[in-house]
PDB file of C-alpha atoms in Angstrom:
ATOM      1  CA  MET A  19      39.373 111.669 -68.709  1.00 58.00           C
ATOM      2  CA  ASP A  20      38.317 114.998 -67.067  1.00 86.00           C
ATOM      3  CA  LYS A  21      38.169 113.978 -64.007  1.00 86.00           C
ATOM      4  CA  LYS A  22      41.781 112.650 -64.070  1.00 90.00           C
ATOM      5  CA  PHE A  23      42.897 115.658 -65.850  1.00 90.00           C
ATOM      6  CA  GLU A  24      41.646 117.848 -63.258  1.00 91.00           C
ATOM      7  CA  ASP A  25      43.171 115.961 -60.292  1.00 90.00           C
ATOM      8  CA  SER A  26      46.363 116.408 -62.244  1.00 90.00           C
ATOM      9  CA  LYS A  27      46.296 119.720 -62.485  1.00 89.00           C
ATOM     10  CA  GLN A  28      44.977 120.010 -58.677  1.00 92.00           C
ATOM     11  CA  LYS A  29      48.303 118.158 -57.963  1.00 92.00           C
ATOM     12  CA  ILE A  30      50.343 120.403 -59.657  1.00 90.00           C
ATOM     13  CA  VAL A  31      49.252 123.075 -57.928  1.00 91.00           C
ATOM     14  CA  GLU A  32      49.289 121.326 -54.936  1.00 93.00           C
ATOM     15  CA  GLY A  33      53.156 120.573 -55.726  1.00 91.00           C
ATOM     16  CA  ASN A  34      53.590 124.265 -56.186  1.00 88.00           C
ATOM     17  CA  GLU A  35      52.265 125.542 -52.873  1.00 91.00           C
ATOM     18  CA  ALA A  36      54.222 122.968 -50.988  1.00 91.00           C
ATOM     19  CA  ARG A  37      57.417 123.605 -52.759  1.00 87.00           C
ATOM     20  CA  TYR A  38      57.303 127.399 -53.221  1.00 85.00           C
ATOM     21  CA  GLY A  39      53.746 128.640 -52.342  1.00 85.00           C
ATOM     22  CA  LYS A  40      55.141 130.250 -49.060  1.00 88.00           C
ATOM     23  CA  GLU A  41      57.928 132.138 -50.801  1.00 84.00           C
ATOM     24  CA  ALA A  42      55.897 132.983 -53.713  1.00 83.00           C
ATOM     25  CA  ARG A  43      52.993 134.662 -51.750  1.00 88.00           C
ATOM     26  CA  ALA A  44      55.390 136.332 -49.196  1.00 87.00           C
ATOM     27  CA  LEU A  45      57.154 137.823 -52.836  1.00 81.00           C
ATOM     28  CA  TYR A  46      54.081 138.433 -55.048  1.00 83.00           C
ATOM     29  CA  GLY A  47      50.788 138.642 -52.826  1.00 86.00           C
ATOM     30  CA  ASP A  48      48.307 136.369 -52.400  1.00 90.00           C
ATOM     31  CA  SER A  49      46.114 137.477 -55.254  1.00 89.00           C
ATOM     32  CA  VAL A  50      48.940 137.044 -57.873  1.00 87.00           C
ATOM     33  CA  VAL A  51      49.685 133.573 -56.635  1.00 89.00           C
ATOM     34  CA  ASP A  52      45.960 132.724 -56.626  1.00 91.00           C
ATOM     35  CA  ALA A  53      45.368 133.977 -60.243  1.00 89.00           C
ATOM     36  CA  SER A  54      48.263 132.171 -61.571  1.00 90.00           C
ATOM     37  CA  ASN A  55      46.701 128.949 -59.797  1.00 91.00           C
ATOM     38  CA  ALA A  56      43.757 129.465 -61.116  1.00 92.00           C
ATOM     39  CA  LYS A  57      45.122 130.195 -64.585  1.00 92.00           C
ATOM     40  CA  LEU A  58      46.342 126.620 -64.624  1.00 91.00           C
ATOM     41  CA  MET A  59      43.339 125.020 -63.396  1.00 93.00           C
ATOM     42  CA  GLY A  60      41.279 126.417 -66.112  1.00 93.00           C
ATOM     43  CA  LEU A  61      43.603 125.144 -68.931  1.00 93.00           C
ATOM     44  CA  THR A  62      42.003 122.720 -71.372  1.00 94.00           C
ATOM     45  CA  ILE A  63      43.584 119.492 -72.124  1.00 94.00           C
ATOM     46  CA  LYS A  64      44.788 121.265 -75.695  1.00 95.00           C
ATOM     47  CA  GLN A  65      46.270 124.304 -73.805  1.00 95.00           C
ATOM     48  CA  TYR A  66      48.292 121.769 -71.221  1.00 93.00           C
ATOM     49  CA  ARG A  67      49.310 119.875 -73.938  1.00 94.00           C
ATOM     50  CA  ARG A  68      50.956 123.079 -75.402  1.00 97.00           C
ATOM     51  CA  VAL A  69      52.318 123.938 -72.418  1.00 95.00           C
ATOM     52  CA  GLN A  70      54.248 120.747 -72.384  1.00 94.00           C
ATOM     53  CA  GLU A  71      55.181 121.181 -75.343  1.00 97.00           C
ATOM     54  CA  LEU A  72      56.547 124.733 -75.117  1.00 97.00           C
ATOM     55  CA  SER A  73      58.785 123.072 -71.670  1.00 96.00           C
ATOM     56  CA  ASN A  74      60.436 120.495 -74.167  1.00 97.00           C
ATOM     57  CA  GLN A  75      60.748 122.865 -76.944  1.00 98.00           C
ATOM     58  CA  ILE A  76      62.332 125.554 -74.455  1.00 98.00           C
ATOM     59  CA  ASN A  77      64.859 123.024 -73.172  1.00 97.00           C
ATOM     60  CA  GLU A  78      65.753 121.699 -76.167  1.00 98.00           C
ATOM     61  CA  LYS A  79      66.458 124.518 -77.791  1.00 98.00           C
ATOM     62  CA  LEU A  80      67.796 126.059 -75.071  1.00 98.00           C
ATOM     63  CA  GLU A  81      70.628 123.432 -74.593  1.00 97.00           C
ATOM     64  CA  ILE A  82      71.979 123.985 -78.253  1.00 98.00           C
ATOM     65  CA  ALA A  83      71.586 127.862 -78.156  1.00 98.00           C
ATOM     66  CA  CYS A  84      73.601 127.667 -75.044  1.00 97.00           C
ATOM     67  CA  LYS A  85      76.324 125.797 -76.713  1.00 97.00           C
ATOM     68  CA  GLN A  86      76.599 128.132 -79.324  1.00 96.00           C
ATOM     69  CA  GLY A  87      77.291 130.802 -77.291  1.00 96.00           C
ATOM     70  CA  ASP A  88      75.417 133.817 -78.174  1.00 98.00           C
ATOM     71  CA  PRO A  89      72.743 135.328 -76.221  1.00 98.00           C
ATOM     72  CA  SER A  90      71.180 137.387 -79.020  1.00 97.00           C
ATOM     73  CA  ASN A  91      71.681 134.736 -81.899  1.00 97.00           C
ATOM     74  CA  PRO A  92      68.132 133.720 -83.629  1.00 98.00           C
ATOM     75  CA  LEU A  93      67.994 130.284 -82.101  1.00 98.00           C
ATOM     76  CA  ALA A  94      68.179 131.945 -78.360  1.00 98.00           C
ATOM     77  CA  GLN A  95      65.956 134.685 -79.221  1.00 98.00           C
ATOM     78  CA  GLU A  96      63.493 131.850 -80.430  1.00 98.00           C
ATOM     79  CA  VAL A  97      63.931 130.454 -76.976  1.00 98.00           C
ATOM     80  CA  CYS A  98      62.925 133.792 -75.438  1.00 98.00           C
ATOM     81  CA  ALA A  99      59.546 134.214 -77.322  1.00 97.00           C
ATOM     82  CA  LEU A 100      58.750 130.472 -76.500  1.00 98.00           C
ATOM     83  CA  HIS A 101      59.343 131.024 -73.022  1.00 98.00           C
ATOM     84  CA  LYS A 102      57.377 134.192 -73.226  1.00 97.00           C
ATOM     85  CA  GLU A 103      54.692 132.209 -74.692  1.00 97.00           C
ATOM     86  CA  TRP A 104      55.057 129.558 -71.900  1.00 96.00           C
ATOM     87  CA  LEU A 105      54.043 132.055 -69.085  1.00 95.00           C
ATOM     88  CA  GLY A 106      51.424 133.466 -70.569  1.00 94.00           C
ATOM     89  CA  PHE A 107      49.596 130.119 -69.607  1.00 93.00           C
ATOM     90  CA  PHE A 108      50.402 130.843 -65.918  1.00 90.00           C
ATOM     91  CA  TRP A 109      50.451 134.727 -65.810  1.00 90.00           C
ATOM     92  CA  SER A 110      47.631 137.260 -65.838  1.00 86.00           C
ATOM     93  CA  HIS A 111      49.679 140.333 -66.941  1.00 87.00           C
ATOM     94  CA  TYR A 112      53.028 139.993 -68.764  1.00 91.00           C
ATOM     95  CA  SER A 113      55.613 142.680 -68.396  1.00 92.00           C
ATOM     96  CA  LYS A 114      59.379 142.576 -69.593  1.00 93.00           C
ATOM     97  CA  GLU A 115      60.537 143.724 -65.985  1.00 93.00           C
ATOM     98  CA  ALA A 116      59.064 140.701 -64.463  1.00 91.00           C
ATOM     99  CA  HIS A 117      60.436 138.492 -67.393  1.00 94.00           C
ATOM    100  CA  LEU A 118      63.494 139.800 -66.367  1.00 95.00           C
ATOM    101  CA  GLY A 119      63.178 139.189 -62.706  1.00 92.00           C
ATOM    102  CA  LEU A 120      62.232 135.740 -63.130  1.00 92.00           C
ATOM    103  CA  ALA A 121      65.182 134.905 -65.531  1.00 94.00           C
ATOM    104  CA  GLN A 122      67.535 136.292 -62.769  1.00 94.00           C
ATOM    105  CA  MET A 123      65.684 134.254 -60.183  1.00 92.00           C
ATOM    106  CA  TYR A 124      66.503 131.462 -62.297  1.00 94.00           C
ATOM    107  CA  VAL A 125      70.193 132.428 -61.659  1.00 96.00           C
ATOM    108  CA  ASP A 126      70.176 133.489 -58.480  1.00 95.00           C
ATOM    109  CA  ASP A 127      67.647 130.614 -56.701  1.00 92.00           C
ATOM    110  CA  PRO A 128      69.489 127.035 -56.391  1.00 94.00           C
ATOM    111  CA  ARG A 129      66.592 125.175 -57.264  1.00 91.00           C
ATOM    112  CA  PHE A 130      66.204 127.183 -60.784  1.00 92.00           C
ATOM    113  CA  LYS A 131      69.485 127.392 -61.480  1.00 96.00           C
ATOM    114  CA  ALA A 132      69.963 123.413 -60.621  1.00 96.00           C
ATOM    115  CA  TYR A 133      66.949 122.842 -63.403  1.00 95.00           C
ATOM    116  CA  TYR A 134      68.296 124.906 -66.123  1.00 96.00           C
ATOM    117  CA  ASP A 135      71.833 124.090 -65.756  1.00 94.00           C
ATOM    118  CA  ALA A 136      70.660 120.046 -65.895  1.00 96.00           C
ATOM    119  CA  VAL A 137      69.612 121.056 -69.784  1.00 96.00           C
ATOM    120  CA  GLY A 138      73.156 122.043 -70.148  1.00 95.00           C
ATOM    121  CA  ALA A 139      76.255 124.021 -68.174  1.00 95.00           C
ATOM    122  CA  GLY A 140      75.376 127.537 -67.910  1.00 96.00           C
ATOM    123  CA  CYS A 141      72.018 127.040 -69.250  1.00 97.00           C
ATOM    124  CA  ALA A 142      70.423 129.451 -66.386  1.00 97.00           C
ATOM    125  CA  GLU A 143      72.954 132.438 -67.144  1.00 98.00           C
ATOM    126  CA  PHE A 144      72.699 132.028 -70.677  1.00 98.00           C
ATOM    127  CA  LEU A 145      68.828 132.312 -70.380  1.00 98.00           C
ATOM    128  CA  ARG A 146      69.135 135.043 -68.401  1.00 98.00           C
ATOM    129  CA  ASP A 147      71.306 136.835 -70.885  1.00 98.00           C
ATOM    130  CA  ALA A 148      68.981 136.215 -73.746  1.00 98.00           C
ATOM    131  CA  LEU A 149      65.990 137.343 -72.287  1.00 97.00           C
ATOM    132  CA  THR A 150      68.075 140.680 -71.354  1.00 97.00           C
ATOM    133  CA  VAL A 151      68.440 141.125 -75.187  1.00 97.00           C
ATOM    134  CA  PHE A 152      64.800 140.012 -76.015  1.00 97.00           C
ATOM    135  CA  CYS A 153      63.238 142.249 -73.405  1.00 95.00           C
ATOM    136  CA  GLN A 154      65.786 145.207 -74.787  1.00 93.00           C
ATOM    137  CA  GLN A 155      64.564 144.351 -78.473  1.00 92.00           C
ATOM    138  CA  MET A 156      60.948 144.936 -77.022  1.00 84.00           C
ATOM    139  CA  GLY A 157      61.484 148.264 -76.567  1.00 67.00           C
ATOM    140  CA  THR A 158      58.893 150.090 -74.023  1.00 52.00           C
TER     141      THR A 158
END
């Protein structure tokens, strides 16, 4: 099981590198991308399952919150908190500025926009707007 799990994580890293690696390294630098890859490779099975659970919860709750239409409502803000927790499995340092930058990329980059808009029409923009509220409420 451990070998299969390690191979699975390695395939994710390789897939991410193939799809986004050159671009991510240009934007964030090798050290940031390498640290993220190392964090992924260091996940335990329990942590990996939590990441998958968070992904599912984020998408399920995002769809409902988006239909409700208010990015400041409690469900939308719960989605943001779940998203922040999810990021913690990949980022070595969290900042609300980086989180907002990622949210804007979800809108600006057609690959990510398509992913979130497949959850529900307008979900990429809704998530960005909800994260804007979330980060403003965090203060400095």
